[in-house]
Amino acid sequence: MSERGLELADQLTAIPSLTMSELVERWQVLGLGEPPRLPLPLLQRLLAQLLQEQVYGGLSAKALRQLEAAACAAANNTMKNASAVSSYSSSASPSPLPCASASSSNLPPSLKVALRRVSSRQVTLRAGTRLVREWNGRTISVEVVDDHFVWNDAPYRSLSEIARAVTGTRWSGPRFFGIVGRG
């Protein structure tokens, strides 16, 4: 086992004996901010998971998005079923929960923490990259050049300028092209 693995094993072994205040302190030392308001046993498990992610790596961005989508679908399905059995349910079906951000209240705390980490990552686009997006039946294809972007053979300083030209409204260019999630 590597030195980091041994250090991790020692940290994991110590977690069950931590008090709530010690656990909160450890959480903050790791730079995770305030821990979610959960019972001590759940916070202990979550801290163990986060420590292991620091050593071995966490889930990929794609896996996190799939988990978020599944959690959202499950929450919306539960909400739909609950309204169906409600004693005075109206004919209008409940509107789906917005589930596109790490702050969604229906997500497990560990998934919220992981999604915040992924969504805060900065994306660097290399020259030659092509961004493709469909908008109202049109395919929008943008090429990344050294210091600008090219769309319809015209140079643009930012993706937001292109998104505005395409839609006629102000958009976050990176969001429009799916480079960053909603926040």
GROMACS .gro file of C-alpha atoms in nm:
model
  183
    1MET     CA    1   0.000   0.000   0.000
    2SER     CA    2   0.131   0.348  -0.084
    3GLU     CA    3   0.213   0.611   0.177
    4ARG     CA    4  -0.100   0.808   0.082
    5GLY     CA    5  -0.304   0.489   0.111
    6LEU     CA    6  -0.168   0.424   0.461
    7GLU     CA    7  -0.238   0.784   0.564
    8LEU     CA    8  -0.591   0.750   0.426
    9ALA     CA    9  -0.642   0.425   0.615
   10ASP     CA   10  -0.542   0.601   0.939
   11GLN     CA   11  -0.781   0.887   0.870
   12LEU     CA   12  -1.067   0.650   0.788
   13THR     CA   13  -1.002   0.450   1.104
   14ALA     CA   14  -1.026   0.770   1.312
   15ILE     CA   15  -1.358   0.891   1.167
   16PRO     CA   16  -1.595   0.679   1.382
   17SER     CA   17  -1.447   0.826   1.701
   18LEU     CA   18  -1.488   1.191   1.590
   19THR     CA   19  -1.740   1.407   1.771
   20MET     CA   20  -1.965   1.637   1.572
   21SER     CA   21  -1.745   1.941   1.644
   22GLU     CA   22  -1.427   1.750   1.551
   23LEU     CA   23  -1.591   1.629   1.231
   24VAL     CA   24  -1.702   1.983   1.137
   25GLU     CA   25  -1.349   2.108   1.204
   26ARG     CA   26  -1.198   1.830   0.989
   27TRP     CA   27  -1.451   1.910   0.715
   28GLN     CA   28  -1.345   2.274   0.713
   29VAL     CA   29  -0.972   2.191   0.721
   30LEU     CA   30  -1.030   1.998   0.397
   31GLY     CA   31  -1.169   2.317   0.242
   32LEU     CA   32  -1.521   2.185   0.203
   33GLY     CA   33  -1.692   2.479   0.377
   34GLU     CA   34  -1.980   2.409   0.611
   35PRO     CA   35  -2.092   2.045   0.617
   36PRO     CA   36  -2.454   1.966   0.534
   37ARG     CA   37  -2.691   1.938   0.830
   38LEU     CA   38  -2.703   1.563   0.867
   39PRO     CA   39  -2.688   1.319   1.157
   40LEU     CA   40  -2.335   1.234   1.275
   41PRO     CA   41  -2.329   0.880   1.125
   42LEU     CA   42  -2.416   1.013   0.778
   43LEU     CA   43  -2.159   1.292   0.802
   44GLN     CA   44  -1.898   1.036   0.903
   45ARG     CA   45  -1.975   0.826   0.596
   46LEU     CA   46  -1.973   1.132   0.373
   47LEU     CA   47  -1.637   1.248   0.510
   48ALA     CA   48  -1.493   0.900   0.450
   49GLN     CA   49  -1.617   0.911   0.091
   50LEU     CA   50  -1.470   1.256   0.030
   51LEU     CA   51  -1.132   1.156   0.178
   52GLN     CA   52  -1.122   0.853  -0.050
   53GLU     CA   53  -1.211   1.070  -0.351
   54GLN     CA   54  -0.918   1.298  -0.273
   55VAL     CA   55  -0.678   1.004  -0.285
   56TYR     CA   56  -0.833   0.784  -0.554
   57GLY     CA   57  -1.041   1.034  -0.752
   58GLY     CA   58  -1.414   1.083  -0.766
   59LEU     CA   59  -1.679   1.009  -1.020
   60SER     CA   60  -1.645   1.147  -1.371
   61ALA     CA   61  -1.850   1.451  -1.472
   62LYS     CA   62  -2.059   1.225  -1.697
   63ALA     CA   63  -2.134   0.983  -1.413
   64LEU     CA   64  -2.231   1.274  -1.186
   65ARG     CA   65  -2.468   1.414  -1.448
   66GLN     CA   66  -2.626   1.070  -1.490
   67LEU     CA   67  -2.669   1.037  -1.113
   68GLU     CA   68  -2.822   1.382  -1.092
   69ALA     CA   69  -3.064   1.301  -1.374
   70ALA     CA   70  -3.162   0.974  -1.203
   71ALA     CA   71  -3.211   1.147  -0.868
   72CYS     CA   72  -3.419   1.417  -1.033
   73ALA     CA   73  -3.632   1.163  -1.219
   74ALA     CA   74  -3.685   0.963  -0.900
   75ALA     CA   75  -3.781   1.275  -0.705
   76ASN     CA   76  -4.022   1.391  -0.975
   77ASN     CA   77  -4.172   1.042  -0.999
   78THR     CA   78  -4.218   1.032  -0.621
   79MET     CA   79  -4.380   1.375  -0.631
   80LYS     CA   80  -4.613   1.264  -0.912
   81ASN     CA   81  -4.712   0.948  -0.724
   82ALA     CA   82  -4.770   1.142  -0.403
   83SER     CA   83  -5.004   1.386  -0.575
   84ALA     CA   84  -5.195   1.098  -0.737
   85VAL     CA   85  -5.286   0.954  -0.397
   86SER     CA   86  -5.344   1.291  -0.235
   87SER     CA   87  -5.692   1.321  -0.094
   88TYR     CA   88  -5.754   1.647  -0.271
   89SER     CA   89  -5.533   1.635  -0.572
   90SER     CA   90  -5.626   1.874  -0.847
   91SER     CA   91  -5.647   1.785  -1.213
   92ALA     CA   92  -5.323   1.973  -1.280
   93SER     CA   93  -5.018   1.755  -1.256
   94PRO     CA   94  -4.731   1.881  -1.041
   95SER     CA   95  -4.462   2.068  -1.225
   96PRO     CA   96  -4.133   1.881  -1.239
   97LEU     CA   97  -3.861   1.983  -0.998
   98PRO     CA   98  -3.576   2.184  -1.143
   99CYS     CA   99  -3.284   1.949  -1.101
  100ALA     CA  100  -3.004   2.098  -1.300
  101SER     CA  101  -2.785   2.236  -1.023
  102ALA     CA  102  -2.584   2.112  -0.731
  103SER     CA  103  -2.810   2.308  -0.499
  104SER     CA  104  -3.118   2.102  -0.586
  105SER     CA  105  -3.278   2.013  -0.255
  106ASN     CA  106  -3.377   1.664  -0.368
  107LEU     CA  107  -3.018   1.546  -0.422
  108PRO     CA  108  -2.818   1.352  -0.163
  109PRO     CA  109  -2.558   1.570   0.014
  110SER     CA  110  -2.263   1.372  -0.120
  111LEU     CA  111  -2.386   1.422  -0.475
  112LYS     CA  112  -2.438   1.796  -0.414
  113VAL     CA  113  -2.078   1.830  -0.292
  114ALA     CA  114  -1.943   1.636  -0.589
  115LEU     CA  115  -2.153   1.831  -0.839
  116ARG     CA  116  -2.035   2.163  -0.695
  117ARG     CA  117  -1.676   2.049  -0.744
  118VAL     CA  118  -1.739   1.942  -1.103
  119SER     CA  119  -1.941   2.251  -1.196
  120SER     CA  120  -1.671   2.481  -1.060
  121ARG     CA  121  -1.405   2.331  -1.285
  122GLN     CA  122  -1.272   2.565  -1.549
  123VAL     CA  123  -1.286   2.433  -1.905
  124THR     CA  124  -1.007   2.525  -2.146
  125LEU     CA  125  -1.082   2.500  -2.516
  126ARG     CA  126  -0.790   2.425  -2.746
  127ALA     CA  127  -0.750   2.575  -3.090
  128GLY     CA  128  -0.908   2.346  -3.347
  129THR     CA  129  -1.192   2.233  -3.119
  130ARG     CA  130  -1.532   2.239  -3.286
  131LEU     CA  131  -1.843   2.309  -3.077
  132VAL     CA  132  -2.170   2.189  -3.226
  133ARG     CA  133  -2.517   2.276  -3.103
  134GLU     CA  134  -2.862   2.241  -3.256
  135TRP     CA  135  -3.089   2.541  -3.217
  136ASN     CA  136  -3.443   2.556  -3.358
  137GLY     CA  137  -3.363   2.298  -3.623
  138ARG     CA  138  -3.035   2.463  -3.725
  139THR     CA  139  -2.694   2.314  -3.656
  140ILE     CA  140  -2.460   2.572  -3.510
  141SER     CA  141  -2.093   2.480  -3.556
  142VAL     CA  142  -1.823   2.698  -3.401
  143GLU     CA  143  -1.449   2.656  -3.440
  144VAL     CA  144  -1.211   2.754  -3.161
  145VAL     CA  145  -0.914   2.956  -3.291
  146ASP     CA  146  -0.620   3.080  -3.081
  147ASP     CA  147  -0.774   3.401  -2.949
  148HIS     CA  148  -1.130   3.395  -3.088
  149PHE     CA  149  -1.410   3.180  -3.229
  150VAL     CA  150  -1.535   3.144  -3.586
  151TRP     CA  151  -1.898   3.093  -3.680
  152ASN     CA  152  -2.037   3.133  -4.033
  153ASP     CA  153  -1.688   3.242  -4.148
  154ALA     CA  154  -1.701   3.543  -3.912
  155PRO     CA  155  -1.473   3.594  -3.611
  156TYR     CA  156  -1.625   3.646  -3.264
  157ARG     CA  157  -1.447   3.738  -2.941
  158SER     CA  158  -1.667   3.518  -2.722
  159LEU     CA  159  -1.912   3.230  -2.729
  160SER     CA  160  -2.168   3.462  -2.572
  161GLU     CA  161  -2.155   3.688  -2.878
  162ILE     CA  162  -2.227   3.387  -3.097
  163ALA     CA  163  -2.509   3.267  -2.872
  164ARG     CA  164  -2.662   3.617  -2.886
  165ALA     CA  165  -2.632   3.624  -3.266
  166VAL     CA  166  -2.796   3.281  -3.294
  167THR     CA  167  -3.082   3.332  -3.048
  168GLY     CA  168  -3.137   3.706  -3.053
  169THR     CA  169  -3.122   3.713  -2.671
  170ARG     CA  170  -2.846   3.727  -2.412
  171TRP     CA  171  -2.707   3.387  -2.325
  172SER     CA  172  -2.404   3.257  -2.144
  173GLY     CA  173  -2.204   3.126  -2.439
  174PRO     CA  174  -2.043   2.839  -2.247
  175ARG     CA  175  -2.385   2.738  -2.115
  176PHE     CA  176  -2.544   2.767  -2.459
  177PHE     CA  177  -2.283   2.530  -2.604
  178GLY     CA  178  -2.305   2.290  -2.308
  179ILE     CA  179  -1.955   2.353  -2.178
  180VAL     CA  180  -2.073   2.443  -1.828
  181GLY     CA  181  -2.385   2.341  -1.640
  182ARG     CA  182  -2.653   2.564  -1.498
  183GLY     CA  183  -2.559   2.721  -1.171
   0.00000   0.00000   0.00000
